[in-house]
Protein backbone atom coordinates (compact mmCIF):
# COMPACT_ATOMS: atom_id res chain seq x y z
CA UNK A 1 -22.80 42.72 -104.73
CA UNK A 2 -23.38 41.14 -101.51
CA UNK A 3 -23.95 37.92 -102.27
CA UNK A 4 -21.01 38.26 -104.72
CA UNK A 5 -18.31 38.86 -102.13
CA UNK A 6 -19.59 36.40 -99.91
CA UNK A 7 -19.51 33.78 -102.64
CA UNK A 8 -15.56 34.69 -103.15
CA UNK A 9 -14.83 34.92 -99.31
CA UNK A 10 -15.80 31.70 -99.11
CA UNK A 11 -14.38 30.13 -102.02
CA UNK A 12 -11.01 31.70 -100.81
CA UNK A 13 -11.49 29.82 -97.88
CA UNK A 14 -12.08 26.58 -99.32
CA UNK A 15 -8.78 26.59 -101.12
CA UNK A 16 -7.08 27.71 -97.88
CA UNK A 17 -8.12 24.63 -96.03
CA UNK A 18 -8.36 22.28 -98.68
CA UNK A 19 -4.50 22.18 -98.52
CA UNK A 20 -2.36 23.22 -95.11
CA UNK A 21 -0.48 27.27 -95.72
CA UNK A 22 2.81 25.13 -96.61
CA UNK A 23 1.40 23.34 -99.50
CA UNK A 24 -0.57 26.05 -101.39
CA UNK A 25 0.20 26.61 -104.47
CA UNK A 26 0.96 30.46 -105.80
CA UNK A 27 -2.27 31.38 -107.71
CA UNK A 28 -0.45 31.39 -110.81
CA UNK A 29 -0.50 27.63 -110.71
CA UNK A 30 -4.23 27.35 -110.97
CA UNK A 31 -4.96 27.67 -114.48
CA UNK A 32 -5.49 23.98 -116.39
CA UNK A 33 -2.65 24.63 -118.52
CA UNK A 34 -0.54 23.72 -114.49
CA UNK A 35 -1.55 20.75 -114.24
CA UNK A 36 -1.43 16.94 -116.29
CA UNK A 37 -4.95 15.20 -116.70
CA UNK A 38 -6.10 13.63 -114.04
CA UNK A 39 -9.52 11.72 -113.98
CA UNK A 40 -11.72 11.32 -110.72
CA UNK A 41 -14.27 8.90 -110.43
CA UNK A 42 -17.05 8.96 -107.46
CA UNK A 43 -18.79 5.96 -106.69
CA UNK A 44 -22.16 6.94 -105.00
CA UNK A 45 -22.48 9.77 -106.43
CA UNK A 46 -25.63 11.08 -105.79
CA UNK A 47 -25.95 10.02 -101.93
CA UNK A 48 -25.20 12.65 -98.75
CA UNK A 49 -21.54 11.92 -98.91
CA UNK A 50 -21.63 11.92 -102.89
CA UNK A 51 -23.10 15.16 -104.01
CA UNK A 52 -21.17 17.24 -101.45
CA UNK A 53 -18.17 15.53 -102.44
CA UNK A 54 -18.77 15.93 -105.95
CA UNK A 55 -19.24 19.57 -105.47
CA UNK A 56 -15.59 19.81 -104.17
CA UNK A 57 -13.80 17.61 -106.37
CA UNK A 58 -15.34 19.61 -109.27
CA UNK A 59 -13.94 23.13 -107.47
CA UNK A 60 -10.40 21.50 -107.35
CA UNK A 61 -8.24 22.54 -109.72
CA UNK A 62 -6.36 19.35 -110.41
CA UNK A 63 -9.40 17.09 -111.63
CA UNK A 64 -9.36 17.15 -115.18
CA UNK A 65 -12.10 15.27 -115.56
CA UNK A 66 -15.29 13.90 -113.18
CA UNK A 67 -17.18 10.92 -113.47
CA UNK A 68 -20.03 10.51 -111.07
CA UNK A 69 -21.70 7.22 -110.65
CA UNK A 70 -24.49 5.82 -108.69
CA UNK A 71 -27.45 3.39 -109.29
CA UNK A 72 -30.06 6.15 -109.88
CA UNK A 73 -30.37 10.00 -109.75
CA UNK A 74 -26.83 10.54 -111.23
CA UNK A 75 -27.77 12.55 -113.99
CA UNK A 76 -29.39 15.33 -111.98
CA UNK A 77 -26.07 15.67 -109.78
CA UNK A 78 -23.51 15.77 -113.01
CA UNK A 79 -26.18 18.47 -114.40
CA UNK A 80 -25.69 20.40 -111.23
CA UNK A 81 -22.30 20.48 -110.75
CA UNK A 82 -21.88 20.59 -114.48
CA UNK A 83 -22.52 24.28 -114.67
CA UNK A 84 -19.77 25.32 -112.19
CA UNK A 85 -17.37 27.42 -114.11
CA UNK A 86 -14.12 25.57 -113.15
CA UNK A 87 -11.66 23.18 -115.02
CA UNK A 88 -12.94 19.64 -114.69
CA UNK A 89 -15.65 18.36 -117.30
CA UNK A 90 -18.18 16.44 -115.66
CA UNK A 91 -20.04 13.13 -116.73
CA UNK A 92 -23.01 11.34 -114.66
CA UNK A 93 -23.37 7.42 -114.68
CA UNK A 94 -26.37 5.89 -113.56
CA UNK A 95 -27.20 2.25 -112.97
CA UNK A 96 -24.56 -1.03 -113.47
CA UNK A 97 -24.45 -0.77 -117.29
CA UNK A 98 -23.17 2.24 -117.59
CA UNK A 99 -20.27 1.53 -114.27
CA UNK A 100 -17.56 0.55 -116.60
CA UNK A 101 -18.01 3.53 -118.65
CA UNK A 102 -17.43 5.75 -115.93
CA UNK A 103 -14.48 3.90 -114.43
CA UNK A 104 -12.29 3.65 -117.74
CA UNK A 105 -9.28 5.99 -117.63
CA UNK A 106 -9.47 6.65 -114.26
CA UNK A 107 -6.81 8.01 -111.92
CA UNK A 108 -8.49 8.03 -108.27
CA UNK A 109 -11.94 6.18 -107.55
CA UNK A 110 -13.25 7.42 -104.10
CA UNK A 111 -15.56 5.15 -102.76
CA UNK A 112 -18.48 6.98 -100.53
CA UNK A 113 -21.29 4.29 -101.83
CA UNK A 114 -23.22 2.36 -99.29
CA UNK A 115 -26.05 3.17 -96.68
CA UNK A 116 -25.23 5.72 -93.44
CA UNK A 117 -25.53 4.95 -90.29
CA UNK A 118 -28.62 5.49 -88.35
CA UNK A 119 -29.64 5.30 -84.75
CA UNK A 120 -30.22 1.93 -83.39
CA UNK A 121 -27.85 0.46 -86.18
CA UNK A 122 -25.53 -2.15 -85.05
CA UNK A 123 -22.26 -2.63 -86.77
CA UNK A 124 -23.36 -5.75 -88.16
CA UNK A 125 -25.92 -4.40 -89.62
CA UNK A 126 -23.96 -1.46 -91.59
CA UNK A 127 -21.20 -4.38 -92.26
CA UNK A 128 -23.88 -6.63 -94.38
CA UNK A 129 -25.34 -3.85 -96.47
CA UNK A 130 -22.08 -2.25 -97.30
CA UNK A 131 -19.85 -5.26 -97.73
CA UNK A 132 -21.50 -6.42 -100.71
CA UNK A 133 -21.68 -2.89 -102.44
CA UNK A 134 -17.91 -2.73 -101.94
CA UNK A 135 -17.29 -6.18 -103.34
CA UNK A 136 -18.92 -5.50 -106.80
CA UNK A 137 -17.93 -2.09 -107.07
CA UNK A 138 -14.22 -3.41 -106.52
CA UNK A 139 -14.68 -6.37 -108.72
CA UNK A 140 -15.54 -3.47 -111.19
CA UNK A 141 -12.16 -1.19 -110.33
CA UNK A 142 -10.26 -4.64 -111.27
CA UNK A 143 -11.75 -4.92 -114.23
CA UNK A 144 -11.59 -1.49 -115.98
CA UNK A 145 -9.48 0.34 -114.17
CA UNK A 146 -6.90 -2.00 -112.28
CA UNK A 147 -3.87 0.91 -112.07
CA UNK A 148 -6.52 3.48 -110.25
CA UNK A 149 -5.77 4.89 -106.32
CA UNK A 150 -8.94 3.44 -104.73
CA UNK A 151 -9.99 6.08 -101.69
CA UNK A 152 -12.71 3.93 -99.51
CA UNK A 153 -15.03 6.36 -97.60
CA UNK A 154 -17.60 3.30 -97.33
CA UNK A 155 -18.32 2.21 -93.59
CA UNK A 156 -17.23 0.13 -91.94
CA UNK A 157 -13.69 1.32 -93.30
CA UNK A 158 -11.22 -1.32 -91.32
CA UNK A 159 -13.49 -4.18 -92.85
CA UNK A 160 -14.64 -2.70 -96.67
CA UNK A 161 -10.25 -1.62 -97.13
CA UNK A 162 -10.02 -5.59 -96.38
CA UNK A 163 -13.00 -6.74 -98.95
CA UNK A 164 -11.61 -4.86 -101.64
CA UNK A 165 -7.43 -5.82 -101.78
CA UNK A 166 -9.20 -9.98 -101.16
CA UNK A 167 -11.08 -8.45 -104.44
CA UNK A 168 -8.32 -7.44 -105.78
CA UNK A 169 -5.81 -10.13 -104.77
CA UNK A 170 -8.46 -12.46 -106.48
CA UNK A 171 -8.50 -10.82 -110.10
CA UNK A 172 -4.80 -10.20 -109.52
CA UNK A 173 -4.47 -6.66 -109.81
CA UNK A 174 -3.82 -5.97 -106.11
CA UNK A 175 -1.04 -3.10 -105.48
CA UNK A 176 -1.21 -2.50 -101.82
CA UNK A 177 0.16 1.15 -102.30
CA UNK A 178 -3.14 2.02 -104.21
CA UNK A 179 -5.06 0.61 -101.69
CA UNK A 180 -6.44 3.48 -99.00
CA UNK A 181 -8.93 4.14 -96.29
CA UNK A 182 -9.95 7.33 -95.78
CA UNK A 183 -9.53 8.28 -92.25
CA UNK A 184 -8.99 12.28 -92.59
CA UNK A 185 -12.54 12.99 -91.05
CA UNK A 186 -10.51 11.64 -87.54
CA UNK A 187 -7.94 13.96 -88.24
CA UNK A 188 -10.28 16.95 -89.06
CA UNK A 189 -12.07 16.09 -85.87
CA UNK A 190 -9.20 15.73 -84.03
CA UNK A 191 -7.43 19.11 -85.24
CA UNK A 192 -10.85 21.16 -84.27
CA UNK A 193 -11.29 19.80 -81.38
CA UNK A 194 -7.66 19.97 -80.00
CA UNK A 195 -8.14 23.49 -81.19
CA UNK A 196 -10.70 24.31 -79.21
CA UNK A 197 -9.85 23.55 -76.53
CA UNK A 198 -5.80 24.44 -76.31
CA UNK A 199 -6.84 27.69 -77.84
CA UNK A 200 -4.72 27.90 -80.87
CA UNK A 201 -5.61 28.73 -84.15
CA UNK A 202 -7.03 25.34 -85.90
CA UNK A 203 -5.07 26.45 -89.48
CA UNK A 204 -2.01 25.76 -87.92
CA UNK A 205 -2.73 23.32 -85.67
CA UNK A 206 -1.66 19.13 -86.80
CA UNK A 207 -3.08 15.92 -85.07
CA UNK A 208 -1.63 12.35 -86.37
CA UNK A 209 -4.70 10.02 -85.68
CA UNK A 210 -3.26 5.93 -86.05
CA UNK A 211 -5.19 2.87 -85.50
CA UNK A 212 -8.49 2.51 -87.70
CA UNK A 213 -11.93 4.23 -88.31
CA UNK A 214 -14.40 2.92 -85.72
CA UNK A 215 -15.36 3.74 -81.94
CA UNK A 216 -12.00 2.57 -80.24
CA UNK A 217 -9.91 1.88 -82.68
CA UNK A 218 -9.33 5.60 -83.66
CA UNK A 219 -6.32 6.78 -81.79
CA UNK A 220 -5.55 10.69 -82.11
CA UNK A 221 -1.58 11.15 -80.92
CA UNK A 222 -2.63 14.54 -79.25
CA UNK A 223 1.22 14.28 -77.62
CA UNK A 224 2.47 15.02 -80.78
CA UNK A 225 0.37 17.39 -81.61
CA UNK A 226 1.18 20.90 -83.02
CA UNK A 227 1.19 23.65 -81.94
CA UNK A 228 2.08 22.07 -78.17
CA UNK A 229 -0.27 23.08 -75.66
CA UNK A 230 0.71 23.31 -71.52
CA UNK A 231 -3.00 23.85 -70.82
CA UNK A 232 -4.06 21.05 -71.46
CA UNK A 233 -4.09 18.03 -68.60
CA UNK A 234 -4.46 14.29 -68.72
CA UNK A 235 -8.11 14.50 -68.06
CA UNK A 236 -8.30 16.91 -71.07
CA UNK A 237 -6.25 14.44 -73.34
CA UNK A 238 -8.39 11.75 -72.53
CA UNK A 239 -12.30 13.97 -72.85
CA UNK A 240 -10.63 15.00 -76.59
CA UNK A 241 -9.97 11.20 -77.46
CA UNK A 242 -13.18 9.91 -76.73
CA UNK A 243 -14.83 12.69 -78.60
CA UNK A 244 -12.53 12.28 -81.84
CA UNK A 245 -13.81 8.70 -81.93
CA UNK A 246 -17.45 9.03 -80.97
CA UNK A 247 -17.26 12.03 -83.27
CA UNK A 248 -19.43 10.49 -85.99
CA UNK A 249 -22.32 9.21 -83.35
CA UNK A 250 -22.09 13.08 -81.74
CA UNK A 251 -23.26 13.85 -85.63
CA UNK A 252 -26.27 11.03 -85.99
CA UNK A 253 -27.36 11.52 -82.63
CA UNK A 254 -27.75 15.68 -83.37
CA UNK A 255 -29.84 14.99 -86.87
CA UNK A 256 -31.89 13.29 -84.82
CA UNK A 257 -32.19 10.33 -87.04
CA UNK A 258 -32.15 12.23 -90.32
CA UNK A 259 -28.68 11.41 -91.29
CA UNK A 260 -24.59 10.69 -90.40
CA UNK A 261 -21.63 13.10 -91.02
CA UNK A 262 -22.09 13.90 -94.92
CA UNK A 263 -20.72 17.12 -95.04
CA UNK A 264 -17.32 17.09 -92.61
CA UNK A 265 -17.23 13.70 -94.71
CA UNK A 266 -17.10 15.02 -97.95
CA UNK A 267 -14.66 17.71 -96.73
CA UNK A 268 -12.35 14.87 -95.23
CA UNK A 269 -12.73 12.92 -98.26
CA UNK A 270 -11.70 15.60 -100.65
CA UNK A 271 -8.91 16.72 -98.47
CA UNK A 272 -7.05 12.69 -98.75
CA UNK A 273 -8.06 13.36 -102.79
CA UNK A 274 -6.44 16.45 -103.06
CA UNK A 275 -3.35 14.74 -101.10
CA UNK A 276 -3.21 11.98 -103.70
CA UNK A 277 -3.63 13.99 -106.77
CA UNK A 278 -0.81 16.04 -105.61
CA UNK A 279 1.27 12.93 -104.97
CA UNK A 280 0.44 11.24 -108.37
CA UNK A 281 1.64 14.93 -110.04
CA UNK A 282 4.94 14.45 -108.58
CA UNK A 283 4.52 17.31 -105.60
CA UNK A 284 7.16 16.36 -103.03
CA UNK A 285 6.69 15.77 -98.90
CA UNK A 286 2.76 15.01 -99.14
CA UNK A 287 2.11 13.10 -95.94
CA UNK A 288 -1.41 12.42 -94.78
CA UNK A 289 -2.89 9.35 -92.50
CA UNK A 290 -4.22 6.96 -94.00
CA UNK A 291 -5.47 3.01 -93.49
CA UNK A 292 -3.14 1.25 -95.39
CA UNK A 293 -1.76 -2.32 -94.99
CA UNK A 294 1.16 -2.21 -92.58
CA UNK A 295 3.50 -3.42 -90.95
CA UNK A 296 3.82 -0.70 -88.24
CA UNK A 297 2.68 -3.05 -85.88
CA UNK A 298 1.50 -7.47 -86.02
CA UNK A 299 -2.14 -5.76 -87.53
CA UNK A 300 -2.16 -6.45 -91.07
CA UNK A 301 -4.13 -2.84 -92.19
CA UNK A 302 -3.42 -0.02 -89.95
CA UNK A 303 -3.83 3.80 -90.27
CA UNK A 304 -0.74 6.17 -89.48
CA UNK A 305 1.15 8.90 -91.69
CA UNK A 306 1.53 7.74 -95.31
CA UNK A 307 3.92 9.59 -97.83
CA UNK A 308 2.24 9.77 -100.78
CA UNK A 309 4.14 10.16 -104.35
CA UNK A 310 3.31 8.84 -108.12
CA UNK A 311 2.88 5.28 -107.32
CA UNK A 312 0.20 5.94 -104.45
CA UNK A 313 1.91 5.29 -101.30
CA UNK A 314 5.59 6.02 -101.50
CA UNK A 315 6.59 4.93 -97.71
CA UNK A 316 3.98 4.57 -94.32
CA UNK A 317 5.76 6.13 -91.44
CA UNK A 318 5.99 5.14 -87.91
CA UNK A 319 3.91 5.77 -85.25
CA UNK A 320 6.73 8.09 -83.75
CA UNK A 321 6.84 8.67 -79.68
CA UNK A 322 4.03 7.62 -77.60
CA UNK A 323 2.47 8.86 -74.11
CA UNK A 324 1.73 6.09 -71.83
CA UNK A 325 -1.95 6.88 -72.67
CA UNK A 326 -1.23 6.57 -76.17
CA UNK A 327 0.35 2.94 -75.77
CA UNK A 328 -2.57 1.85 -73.54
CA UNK A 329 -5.32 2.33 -76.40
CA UNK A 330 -2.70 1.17 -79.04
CA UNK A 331 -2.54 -2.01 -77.13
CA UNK A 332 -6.62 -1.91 -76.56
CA UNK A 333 -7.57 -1.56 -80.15
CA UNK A 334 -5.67 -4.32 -81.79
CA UNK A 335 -8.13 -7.10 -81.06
CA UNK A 336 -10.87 -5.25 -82.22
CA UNK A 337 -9.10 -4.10 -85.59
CA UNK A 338 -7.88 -7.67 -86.02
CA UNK A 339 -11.15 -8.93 -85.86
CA UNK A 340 -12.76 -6.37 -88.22
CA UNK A 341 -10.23 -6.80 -90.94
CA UNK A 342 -10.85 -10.96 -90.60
CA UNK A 343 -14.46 -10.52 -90.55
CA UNK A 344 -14.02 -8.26 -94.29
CA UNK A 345 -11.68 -11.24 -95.72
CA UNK A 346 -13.85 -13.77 -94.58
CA UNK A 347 -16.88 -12.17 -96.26
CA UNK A 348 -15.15 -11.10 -99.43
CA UNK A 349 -14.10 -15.15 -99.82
CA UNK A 350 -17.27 -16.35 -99.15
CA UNK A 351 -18.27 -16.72 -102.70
């Protein structure tokens, strides 16, 4: 009986935070009969990002149905998941074959495929490995299902988002508002942090993170962040900024070697699906950041607040006021996010 309630405590709790208090839905709205088809693909499937996420994309009420591919050990992971007693019907993929079959009919493909990061990796290294997964995955989203939202969770994000619209662009099916990287893991990081240390309770508490997904290029707005805090000083601001972006190295450097951030990552990445689904079903006022191209500032792919609706992204909002602080690392990050999104063009037009 235990293990019972604590199994429903915490599933009560996933649903809280997998959408913000103003957005739930009244229980009512849960059962399948709610809700249009919607079909979810995962790409990687069965790595540390992958089987988490699959877990939570198969407990969300909108996903109709769940395709989960990845070049081995698929399978085992669809079996798994499989048996949870929730809406979506699950399928495993394994191996290039069978990777049209589990794109076709697709509504969202989230991208977590690739290799982590590990100590001692330069970003060079990561970008070679990666890059080229990307590329054929993408060249495989053109081909059987050009009209999907493509979520990118694969690392380096501002080069791979690049790689696959040059894919795109080159089998001309490229719709820029179907186009996303997934920077919500910033965002999480940002809201628990800020939390933490302003004191306020972290349900209620929202932190727009701009800029991109790596080191310096992650900018968390923590002067427009809610609920306001008068605690906290300059010196705070700026110890919470550096954290949000050497968040994921605080992670690899704490598993010793024995992994990256695969569970917050998951949890991030099935937040910005959740976000999407509800904007493809019509749900009004969905607004998450996200690293879309842009024209918020001269960089051509740049993450801020998106409004998401039917057609992906229905408008990317401003960056809104900034702190003097704020404009200093905007200003700092744009050569480095510049180069990054050249250096994923140039490698996705190299052959």
């Amino acid at each position: 009986m235990k293990a019972a309630a604590m199994l429903r405590s915490a599933g009560a709790a996933l649903r809280r935070r997998t959408a913000p208090p103003s957005r739930l839905m009244s229980r009512s709205c849960y059962s399948s009969g709610s809700h249009p088809e919607r079909k979810v693909v995962i790409l990687g499937a069965a790595g540390g990002i992958g089987q988490p996420l699959s877990l939570l994309m198969k407990l969300n009420p909108l996903v109709s149905s769940l395709s989960l591919y990845d070049i081995a050990n698929t399978p085992g992971v669809a079996a798994d998941v499989s048996h949870i007693n929730s809406r979506a019907q699950v399928a495993g993929y394994a191996g290039e074959e069978q990777l049209g079959q589990a794109l076709e009919g697709s509504d969202i493909v989230i991208i977590p495929a690739g290799v982590p990061r590990k100590p001692g990796m330069t970003r060079d290294d990561l970008f070679n490995i990666n890059a080229g997964i990307v590329k054929s995955l993408c060249i495989a989203i053109a081909k059987y299902c050009p009209n999907a939202l493509v979520n990118m969770i694969s690392n380096p994000v501002n080069s791979t988002v690049p790689i696959a619209a040059e894919v795109f662009k080159k089998a001309g099916t490229y719709d820029e508002k179907k186009l996303f990287g997934v920077t919500t893991l910033d965002v999480v990081r940002a809201k628990t942090f800020y939390a933490g240390k302003a004191k306020v309770p972290v349900a209620e508490v929202n932190v727009p993170v701009v800029g991109g997904h790596a080191g310096v290029t992650i900018l968390p707005l923590f002067s427009q962040a809610t609920p306001k805090s008068n605690s906290l000083g300059d010196e705070d601001i700026k110890a919470l900024t550096k954290r949000t972006q050497d968040g994921g190295t605080e992670v690899v450097e704490a598993k010793a070697g024995k992994g990256s951030a695969t569970l917050s990552m998951a949890y991030a990445g099935a937040v910005f699906a959740d976000a999407c689904l509800k904007g493809l079903n019509g749900v009004p006022d969905i607004v998450e950041c996200s690293y879309v191209q842009s024209t918020v500032t001269e960089v051509p792919f740049f993450a801020s607040k998106v409004r998401l609706g039917k057609n992906g992204v229905e408008e990317v909002l401003g960056l809104g006021p900034l702190s003097d602080y704020e404009k200093e690392g905007l200003e700092s990050l744009k050569p480095e996010l510049k180069s990054s999104i050249e250096k994923g063009v140039k490698f996705a037009n190299q052959s």
